[in-house]
Amino acid sequence: MGVIDGCDGDCRPRVGVYALTSCYGCQLKLATVNKIMEIADTVSFESFYMLSSASKMPADVDVAFVEGSVSTEKDLEELFEIRKHSRILVALGACSVNGGVQSWSEGEMNHDQLHAIVYGEEKIGMKGLQATPISKHVEVDYYLPGCPPEEDEIMYFISAFLFGTFPEPKDYPVCAECRLAGNPCILIERGEPCLGPVTTAGCKARCITFNVPCIGCRGPVPHNTAWFDSLAMTFKEKGISEELVRHRFRIFGAHNPDLEPMLDKIYKGGK
Ligand code: SF4
Ligand code: SF4
Ligand code: SF4
């Protein structure tokens, strides 16, 4: 987008940062990136409640970053308004991109069943909905995955918009970054159910670096570039069942339409 054509006065790109149902971790990450003060000089934050109580909802902006899933009727109303008032809309973080942990029950339990388990007969002051990613309701221009997204990716997205170009998605798996980080492979060496081979890179294999298997918070790797054949062999050899992989991927990706085809490819040799 760059400088706005024909603008008078303040020609900085206008940015909005909004939260639907979420833990606010993504916007906290955005608010605390090292260069936030420099960014704040370069763009005009028209709406970012974590930074300024003078924020408006919605504001007319060039780029809107939307955190959180649609989990209430109010979320849905706000999302439609945000879309109407934004030239570019970015889904910010796992909740917004794939529905996040609050949507794990998709296809297993509906909203009313969940409500009954958590609140019993109690009423709450809002109309809840089954949690869904924002792309189920509005057109999304770009996806910035992660729980929360990484600082360098946030900077990459903002820089791309400032230069008038667009951010390209990553199309390779966490394994690539894991090998670069010099980690031992905990899938091969210890038989841990690591989802790195089928998860989109970008986190520099953060969890594996702390000796914890990847649970796929960044969502399935796109473009069918996952190494399904070798993965199938390794998972089966290590006794990692289809059910376990499904269960783990559903923590963040229950809504992802690529999940079942991916499992078919791993366990049934599908194309
Ligand atoms: S993606 Fe993670 S950090 Fe961001 S709002 Fe959702 S739970 Fe919080
Ligand atoms: S399977 Fe996991 S531990 Fe092994 S290389 Fe891939 S990301 Fe790293
Ligand atoms: S290693 Fe996996 S679970 Fe951990 S941050 Fe990266 S994508 Fe998310």
mmCIF file of C-alpha atoms and ligand atoms in Angstrom:
data_model
loop_
_atom_site.group_PDB
_atom_site.id
_atom_site.type_symbol
_atom_site.label_atom_id
_atom_site.label_comp_id
_atom_site.label_asym_id
_atom_site.label_seq_id
_atom_site.Cartn_x
_atom_site.Cartn_y
_atom_site.Cartn_z
ATOM 1 C CA MET A 1 0.000 0.000 0.000
ATOM 2 C CA GLY A 2 2.768 2.537 0.831
ATOM 3 C CA VAL A 3 1.884 6.204 0.809
ATOM 4 C CA ILE A 4 -1.818 6.804 0.278
ATOM 5 C CA ASP A 5 -2.543 8.385 -3.116
ATOM 6 C CA GLY A 6 -3.889 11.895 -2.979
ATOM 7 C CA CYS A 7 -3.947 12.139 0.807
ATOM 8 C CA ASP A 8 -3.711 15.481 2.585
ATOM 9 C CA GLY A 9 -1.810 15.995 5.820
ATOM 10 C CA ASP A 10 -1.003 12.728 7.581
ATOM 11 C CA CYS A 11 -0.247 10.262 4.794
ATOM 12 C CA ARG A 12 0.868 7.406 6.982
ATOM 13 C CA PRO A 13 -0.913 4.086 6.411
ATOM 14 C CA ARG A 14 -3.790 3.675 8.835
ATOM 15 C CA VAL A 15 -3.739 0.489 10.880
ATOM 16 C CA GLY A 16 -6.317 -1.136 13.157
ATOM 17 C CA VAL A 17 -5.630 -3.932 15.643
ATOM 18 C CA TYR A 18 -8.771 -5.658 16.870
ATOM 19 C CA ALA A 19 -9.565 -8.528 19.227
ATOM 20 C CA LEU A 20 -12.430 -10.984 18.996
ATOM 21 C CA THR A 21 -12.596 -13.885 21.497
ATOM 22 C CA SER A 22 -8.968 -14.513 22.413
ATOM 23 C CA CYS A 23 -6.391 -14.370 25.191
ATOM 24 C CA TYR A 24 -5.063 -11.031 23.813
ATOM 25 C CA GLY A 25 -1.634 -12.648 23.452
ATOM 26 C CA CYS A 26 -1.282 -11.796 19.769
ATOM 27 C CA GLN A 27 -1.926 -8.092 20.191
ATOM 28 C CA LEU A 28 0.282 -8.097 23.290
ATOM 29 C CA LYS A 29 3.024 -9.523 21.094
ATOM 30 C CA LEU A 30 2.386 -6.805 18.509
ATOM 31 C CA ALA A 31 2.352 -4.105 21.196
ATOM 32 C CA THR A 32 5.689 -5.262 22.585
ATOM 33 C CA VAL A 33 7.800 -5.859 19.472
ATOM 34 C CA ASN A 34 11.172 -4.152 19.947
ATOM 35 C CA LYS A 35 10.565 -1.590 17.244
ATOM 36 C CA ILE A 36 7.010 -0.686 18.230
ATOM 37 C CA MET A 37 7.905 2.985 18.802
ATOM 38 C CA GLU A 38 9.459 3.200 15.332
ATOM 39 C CA ILE A 39 6.403 1.480 13.846
ATOM 40 C CA ALA A 40 4.154 3.908 15.714
ATOM 41 C CA ASP A 41 5.975 6.781 13.940
ATOM 42 C CA THR A 42 5.560 5.172 10.532
ATOM 43 C CA VAL A 43 1.909 4.157 10.646
ATOM 44 C CA SER A 44 -1.130 5.698 12.248
ATOM 45 C CA PHE A 45 -2.777 3.329 14.715
ATOM 46 C CA GLU A 46 -6.413 4.333 14.351
ATOM 47 C CA SER A 47 -7.553 1.555 16.629
ATOM 48 C CA PHE A 48 -5.428 -0.433 19.057
ATOM 49 C CA TYR A 49 -7.017 -0.492 22.500
ATOM 50 C CA MET A 50 -3.946 -2.020 24.111
ATOM 51 C CA LEU A 51 -1.979 1.099 23.127
ATOM 52 C CA SER A 52 -4.577 3.844 23.270
ATOM 53 C CA SER A 53 -7.989 4.325 24.851
ATOM 54 C CA ALA A 54 -8.700 6.886 22.089
ATOM 55 C CA SER A 55 -9.158 3.907 19.726
ATOM 56 C CA LYS A 56 -12.313 3.553 17.659
ATOM 57 C CA MET A 57 -14.197 0.405 16.715
ATOM 58 C CA PRO A 58 -14.326 0.125 13.785
ATOM 59 C CA ALA A 59 -12.027 2.735 12.237
ATOM 60 C CA ASP A 60 -11.429 3.335 8.523
ATOM 61 C CA VAL A 61 -8.049 1.713 7.993
ATOM 62 C CA ASP A 62 -5.730 0.495 5.270
ATOM 63 C CA VAL A 63 -4.792 -2.641 7.191
ATOM 64 C CA ALA A 64 -6.717 -4.396 9.960
ATOM 65 C CA PHE A 65 -5.090 -7.093 12.072
ATOM 66 C CA VAL A 66 -7.775 -9.259 13.670
ATOM 67 C CA GLU A 67 -6.961 -11.502 16.612
ATOM 68 C CA GLY A 68 -9.289 -14.177 18.002
ATOM 69 C CA SER A 69 -12.025 -16.471 16.788
ATOM 70 C CA VAL A 70 -15.694 -15.751 16.197
ATOM 71 C CA SER A 71 -17.203 -17.168 19.391
ATOM 72 C CA THR A 72 -20.095 -14.808 20.123
ATOM 73 C CA GLU A 73 -22.685 -12.910 18.105
ATOM 74 C CA LYS A 74 -20.919 -9.694 19.093
ATOM 75 C CA ASP A 75 -17.675 -11.033 17.580
ATOM 76 C CA LEU A 76 -19.523 -11.664 14.344
ATOM 77 C CA GLU A 77 -21.096 -8.206 14.229
ATOM 78 C CA GLU A 78 -17.745 -6.566 14.952
ATOM 79 C CA LEU A 79 -15.964 -8.667 12.336
ATOM 80 C CA PHE A 80 -18.437 -7.603 9.621
ATOM 81 C CA GLU A 81 -17.904 -3.951 10.609
ATOM 82 C CA ILE A 82 -14.114 -4.328 10.630
ATOM 83 C CA ARG A 83 -14.203 -5.893 7.161
ATOM 84 C CA LYS A 84 -16.379 -3.093 5.812
ATOM 85 C CA HIS A 85 -13.943 -0.450 7.088
ATOM 86 C CA SER A 86 -10.634 -2.085 6.053
ATOM 87 C CA ARG A 87 -8.836 -2.261 2.709
ATOM 88 C CA ILE A 88 -6.672 -5.216 3.768
ATOM 89 C CA LEU A 89 -7.621 -7.693 6.450
ATOM 90 C CA VAL A 90 -5.046 -9.926 8.147
ATOM 91 C CA ALA A 91 -5.974 -12.884 10.372
ATOM 92 C CA LEU A 92 -3.571 -12.536 13.310
ATOM 93 C CA GLY A 93 -2.673 -15.723 15.165
ATOM 94 C CA ALA A 94 -3.928 -19.280 15.507
ATOM 95 C CA CYS A 95 -7.367 -18.356 16.919
ATOM 96 C CA SER A 96 -8.137 -16.117 13.977
ATOM 97 C CA VAL A 97 -6.484 -18.318 11.320
ATOM 98 C CA ASN A 98 -7.780 -21.749 12.376
ATOM 99 C CA GLY A 99 -10.216 -21.150 15.248
ATOM 100 C CA GLY A 100 -7.612 -21.834 17.946
ATOM 101 C CA VAL A 101 -7.902 -23.976 21.050
ATOM 102 C CA GLN A 102 -11.451 -22.757 21.721
ATOM 103 C CA SER A 103 -12.658 -24.552 18.603
ATOM 104 C CA TRP A 104 -11.207 -27.988 19.437
ATOM 105 C CA SER A 105 -14.692 -29.515 19.854
ATOM 106 C CA GLU A 106 -15.703 -28.802 16.238
ATOM 107 C CA GLY A 107 -17.423 -31.894 14.855
ATOM 108 C CA GLU A 108 -17.498 -33.576 18.281
ATOM 109 C CA MET A 109 -19.676 -31.322 20.449
ATOM 110 C CA ASN A 110 -21.793 -28.313 19.611
ATOM 111 C CA HIS A 111 -21.843 -24.996 21.433
ATOM 112 C CA ASP A 112 -24.882 -25.854 23.597
ATOM 113 C CA GLN A 113 -23.281 -29.061 24.849
ATOM 114 C CA LEU A 114 -20.083 -27.219 25.717
ATOM 115 C CA HIS A 115 -22.014 -24.445 27.433
ATOM 116 C CA ALA A 116 -23.854 -27.001 29.577
ATOM 117 C CA ILE A 117 -20.575 -28.610 30.653
ATOM 118 C CA VAL A 118 -18.933 -25.309 31.614
ATOM 119 C CA TYR A 119 -21.874 -23.216 32.888
ATOM 120 C CA GLY A 120 -24.623 -25.774 33.615
ATOM 121 C CA GLU A 121 -27.971 -23.958 33.723
ATOM 122 C CA GLU A 122 -26.318 -20.544 34.256
ATOM 123 C CA LYS A 123 -26.934 -17.899 31.620
ATOM 124 C CA ILE A 124 -24.097 -15.647 30.453
ATOM 125 C CA GLY A 125 -24.450 -12.068 29.258
ATOM 126 C CA MET A 126 -23.773 -12.755 25.591
ATOM 127 C CA LYS A 127 -24.923 -15.108 22.863
ATOM 128 C CA GLY A 128 -22.210 -17.686 22.374
ATOM 129 C CA LEU A 129 -21.448 -19.436 19.083
ATOM 130 C CA GLN A 130 -19.352 -22.439 18.121
ATOM 131 C CA ALA A 131 -15.843 -20.951 17.776
ATOM 132 C CA THR A 132 -14.827 -20.501 14.123
ATOM 133 C CA PRO A 133 -11.921 -18.939 12.186
ATOM 134 C CA ILE A 134 -12.670 -15.496 10.754
ATOM 135 C CA SER A 135 -12.345 -16.786 7.172
ATOM 136 C CA LYS A 136 -15.642 -18.664 7.677
ATOM 137 C CA HIS A 137 -17.410 -15.301 7.731
ATOM 138 C CA VAL A 138 -15.452 -12.686 5.779
ATOM 139 C CA GLU A 139 -12.821 -12.516 3.075
ATOM 140 C CA VAL A 140 -9.330 -12.637 4.558
ATOM 141 C CA ASP A 141 -6.421 -11.205 2.569
ATOM 142 C CA TYR A 142 -3.467 -12.583 4.527
ATOM 143 C CA TYR A 143 -2.819 -15.068 7.305
ATOM 144 C CA LEU A 144 -0.226 -14.556 10.043
ATOM 145 C CA PRO A 145 -0.181 -17.835 11.989
ATOM 146 C CA GLY A 146 1.273 -18.729 15.402
ATOM 147 C CA CYS A 147 0.183 -18.701 19.012
ATOM 148 C CA PRO A 148 1.241 -15.966 19.160
ATOM 149 C CA PRO A 149 2.918 -15.009 15.843
ATOM 150 C CA GLU A 150 6.660 -14.464 15.908
ATOM 151 C CA GLU A 151 8.103 -10.955 16.200
ATOM 152 C CA ASP A 152 10.117 -11.201 12.971
ATOM 153 C CA GLU A 153 6.998 -12.244 11.058
ATOM 154 C CA ILE A 154 4.980 -9.355 12.479
ATOM 155 C CA MET A 155 7.772 -7.014 11.358
ATOM 156 C CA TYR A 156 7.854 -8.688 7.932
ATOM 157 C CA PHE A 157 4.097 -8.182 7.449
ATOM 158 C CA ILE A 158 4.200 -4.528 8.522
ATOM 159 C CA SER A 159 7.284 -3.829 6.390
ATOM 160 C CA ALA A 160 5.711 -5.494 3.353
ATOM 161 C CA PHE A 161 2.623 -3.289 3.660
ATOM 162 C CA LEU A 162 4.763 -0.183 4.174
ATOM 163 C CA PHE A 163 6.738 -0.939 1.013
ATOM 164 C CA GLY A 164 3.529 -1.420 -0.939
ATOM 165 C CA THR A 165 4.082 -5.114 -1.529
ATOM 166 C CA PHE A 166 2.524 -8.147 0.187
ATOM 167 C CA PRO A 167 3.700 -10.835 2.613
ATOM 168 C CA GLU A 168 4.323 -14.283 1.133
ATOM 169 C CA PRO A 169 3.218 -17.337 3.107
ATOM 170 C CA LYS A 170 5.761 -19.939 4.166
ATOM 171 C CA ASP A 171 5.390 -23.242 2.349
ATOM 172 C CA TYR A 172 7.874 -25.462 4.170
ATOM 173 C CA PRO A 173 7.576 -27.393 7.438
ATOM 174 C CA VAL A 174 8.961 -26.801 10.949
ATOM 175 C CA CYS A 175 11.447 -29.647 10.346
ATOM 176 C CA ALA A 176 13.433 -27.423 7.982
ATOM 177 C CA GLU A 177 13.989 -24.864 10.742
ATOM 178 C CA CYS A 178 14.532 -27.584 13.326
ATOM 179 C CA ARG A 179 17.432 -29.031 11.325
ATOM 180 C CA LEU A 180 18.915 -25.542 10.859
ATOM 181 C CA ALA A 181 18.685 -25.017 14.630
ATOM 182 C CA GLY A 182 20.792 -28.147 15.073
ATOM 183 C CA ASN A 183 18.239 -29.936 17.253
ATOM 184 C CA PRO A 184 18.338 -33.719 17.545
ATOM 185 C CA CYS A 185 15.153 -35.194 16.011
ATOM 186 C CA ILE A 186 12.966 -36.172 18.951
ATOM 187 C CA LEU A 187 10.607 -38.019 16.585
ATOM 188 C CA ILE A 188 13.272 -40.315 15.219
ATOM 189 C CA GLU A 189 15.523 -40.559 18.247
ATOM 190 C CA ARG A 190 12.901 -40.784 21.014
ATOM 191 C CA GLY A 191 9.686 -41.667 19.192
ATOM 192 C CA GLU A 192 7.970 -38.437 20.374
ATOM 193 C CA PRO A 193 4.795 -37.561 18.376
ATOM 194 C CA CYS A 194 6.269 -34.403 16.843
ATOM 195 C CA LEU A 195 4.066 -32.701 14.213
ATOM 196 C CA GLY A 196 6.938 -30.629 12.820
ATOM 197 C CA PRO A 197 6.959 -32.435 9.446
ATOM 198 C CA VAL A 198 3.383 -31.345 8.654
ATOM 199 C CA THR A 199 3.300 -27.937 10.360
ATOM 200 C CA THR A 200 4.024 -24.585 8.695
ATOM 201 C CA ALA A 201 7.437 -23.197 9.628
ATOM 202 C CA GLY A 202 8.141 -19.748 11.030
ATOM 203 C CA CYS A 203 8.683 -20.367 14.749
ATOM 204 C CA LYS A 204 12.280 -21.583 14.305
ATOM 205 C CA ALA A 205 11.202 -24.873 15.881
ATOM 206 C CA ARG A 206 10.600 -23.115 19.178
ATOM 207 C CA CYS A 207 9.110 -26.051 21.101
ATOM 208 C CA ILE A 208 11.598 -28.670 19.933
ATOM 209 C CA THR A 209 14.413 -26.338 20.935
ATOM 210 C CA PHE A 210 12.941 -26.616 24.463
ATOM 211 C CA ASN A 211 12.742 -30.393 24.076
ATOM 212 C CA VAL A 212 8.969 -30.429 23.578
ATOM 213 C CA PRO A 213 7.302 -31.992 20.493
ATOM 214 C CA CYS A 214 5.507 -29.657 18.070
ATOM 215 C CA ILE A 215 1.705 -29.748 18.414
ATOM 216 C CA GLY A 216 1.054 -27.845 15.195
ATOM 217 C CA CYS A 217 -0.007 -24.415 16.481
ATOM 218 C CA ARG A 218 0.912 -22.805 13.131
ATOM 219 C CA GLY A 219 -1.415 -25.105 11.162
ATOM 220 C CA PRO A 220 -0.765 -27.640 8.398
ATOM 221 C CA VAL A 221 1.964 -26.813 5.898
ATOM 222 C CA PRO A 222 0.373 -25.643 2.600
ATOM 223 C CA HIS A 223 0.835 -26.713 -1.009
ATOM 224 C CA ASN A 224 1.200 -30.413 -0.177
ATOM 225 C CA THR A 225 4.865 -29.957 0.509
ATOM 226 C CA ALA A 226 4.813 -32.101 3.663
ATOM 227 C CA TRP A 227 6.963 -35.187 3.498
ATOM 228 C CA PHE A 228 4.076 -37.631 3.758
ATOM 229 C CA ASP A 229 5.822 -40.794 2.578
ATOM 230 C CA SER A 230 8.751 -40.666 4.958
ATOM 231 C CA LEU A 231 6.479 -39.392 7.711
ATOM 232 C CA ALA A 232 4.077 -42.289 7.236
ATOM 233 C CA MET A 233 6.905 -44.746 7.561
ATOM 234 C CA THR A 234 8.339 -43.055 10.646
ATOM 235 C CA PHE A 235 5.018 -42.570 12.469
ATOM 236 C CA LYS A 236 4.047 -46.191 11.885
ATOM 237 C CA GLU A 237 7.487 -47.447 12.903
ATOM 238 C CA LYS A 238 7.300 -45.448 16.153
ATOM 239 C CA GLY A 239 3.783 -46.673 16.940
ATOM 240 C CA ILE A 240 2.250 -43.180 16.628
ATOM 241 C CA SER A 241 -1.406 -43.768 15.774
ATOM 242 C CA GLU A 242 -3.655 -41.839 13.416
ATOM 243 C CA GLU A 243 -5.906 -41.071 16.373
ATOM 244 C CA LEU A 244 -3.066 -39.512 18.372
ATOM 245 C CA VAL A 245 -1.986 -37.318 15.449
ATOM 246 C CA ARG A 246 -5.624 -36.291 14.801
ATOM 247 C CA HIS A 247 -6.122 -35.461 18.469
ATOM 248 C CA ARG A 248 -2.956 -33.352 18.627
ATOM 249 C CA PHE A 249 -3.629 -31.466 15.406
ATOM 250 C CA ARG A 250 -7.191 -30.732 16.469
ATOM 251 C CA ILE A 251 -5.926 -28.748 19.478
ATOM 252 C CA PHE A 252 -5.271 -25.844 17.117
ATOM 253 C CA GLY A 253 -6.587 -27.033 13.779
ATOM 254 C CA ALA A 254 -10.016 -28.643 14.263
ATOM 255 C CA HIS A 255 -11.455 -26.455 11.519
ATOM 256 C CA ASN A 256 -8.693 -27.006 9.038
ATOM 257 C CA PRO A 257 -10.098 -28.718 5.934
ATOM 258 C CA ASP A 258 -6.654 -30.165 5.137
ATOM 259 C CA LEU A 259 -6.508 -32.223 8.325
ATOM 260 C CA GLU A 260 -8.426 -35.365 7.271
ATOM 261 C CA PRO A 261 -6.932 -35.494 3.727
ATOM 262 C CA MET A 262 -3.517 -35.142 5.342
ATOM 263 C CA LEU A 263 -4.199 -38.038 7.724
ATOM 264 C CA ASP A 264 -5.400 -40.110 4.778
ATOM 265 C CA LYS A 265 -2.146 -39.419 2.993
ATOM 266 C CA ILE A 266 -0.073 -40.388 6.012
ATOM 267 C CA TYR A 267 -1.980 -43.481 7.117
ATOM 268 C CA LYS A 268 -3.816 -44.725 4.048
ATOM 269 C CA GLY A 269 -1.340 -43.762 1.338
ATOM 270 C CA GLY A 270 -3.899 -41.433 -0.324
ATOM 271 C CA LYS A 271 -2.877 -39.010 -3.027
HETATM 272 S S1 SF4 B 1 -3.442 -17.287 18.858
HETATM 273 FE FE1 SF4 B 1 -2.654 -17.833 20.888
HETATM 274 S S2 SF4 B 1 -1.732 -15.946 21.659
HETATM 275 FE FE2 SF4 B 1 -3.095 -15.370 19.956
HETATM 276 S S3 SF4 B 1 -5.057 -14.887 20.922
HETATM 277 FE FE3 SF4 B 1 -5.128 -17.043 20.323
HETATM 278 S S4 SF4 B 1 -4.482 -18.170 22.172
HETATM 279 FE FE4 SF4 B 1 -3.854 -16.041 22.431
HETATM 280 S S1 SF4 B 2 10.161 -34.291 13.431
HETATM 281 FE FE1 SF4 B 2 10.208 -32.706 15.015
HETATM 282 S S2 SF4 B 2 12.139 -33.030 16.069
HETATM 283 FE FE2 SF4 B 2 12.283 -34.106 14.114
HETATM 284 S S3 SF4 B 2 13.213 -32.642 12.703
HETATM 285 FE FE3 SF4 B 2 11.002 -32.434 12.502
HETATM 286 S S4 SF4 B 2 10.465 -30.793 13.891
HETATM 287 FE FE4 SF4 B 2 12.512 -31.505 14.488
HETATM 288 S S1 SF4 B 3 7.154 -25.944 17.336
HETATM 289 FE FE1 SF4 B 3 5.067 -26.349 16.646
HETATM 290 S S2 SF4 B 3 3.757 -25.981 18.435
HETATM 291 FE FE2 SF4 B 3 5.784 -25.055 18.848
HETATM 292 S S3 SF4 B 3 5.596 -22.909 18.218
HETATM 293 FE FE3 SF4 B 3 6.386 -24.048 16.460
HETATM 294 S S4 SF4 B 3 4.559 -24.645 15.274
HETATM 295 FE FE4 SF4 B 3 3.869 -24.052 17.308
#
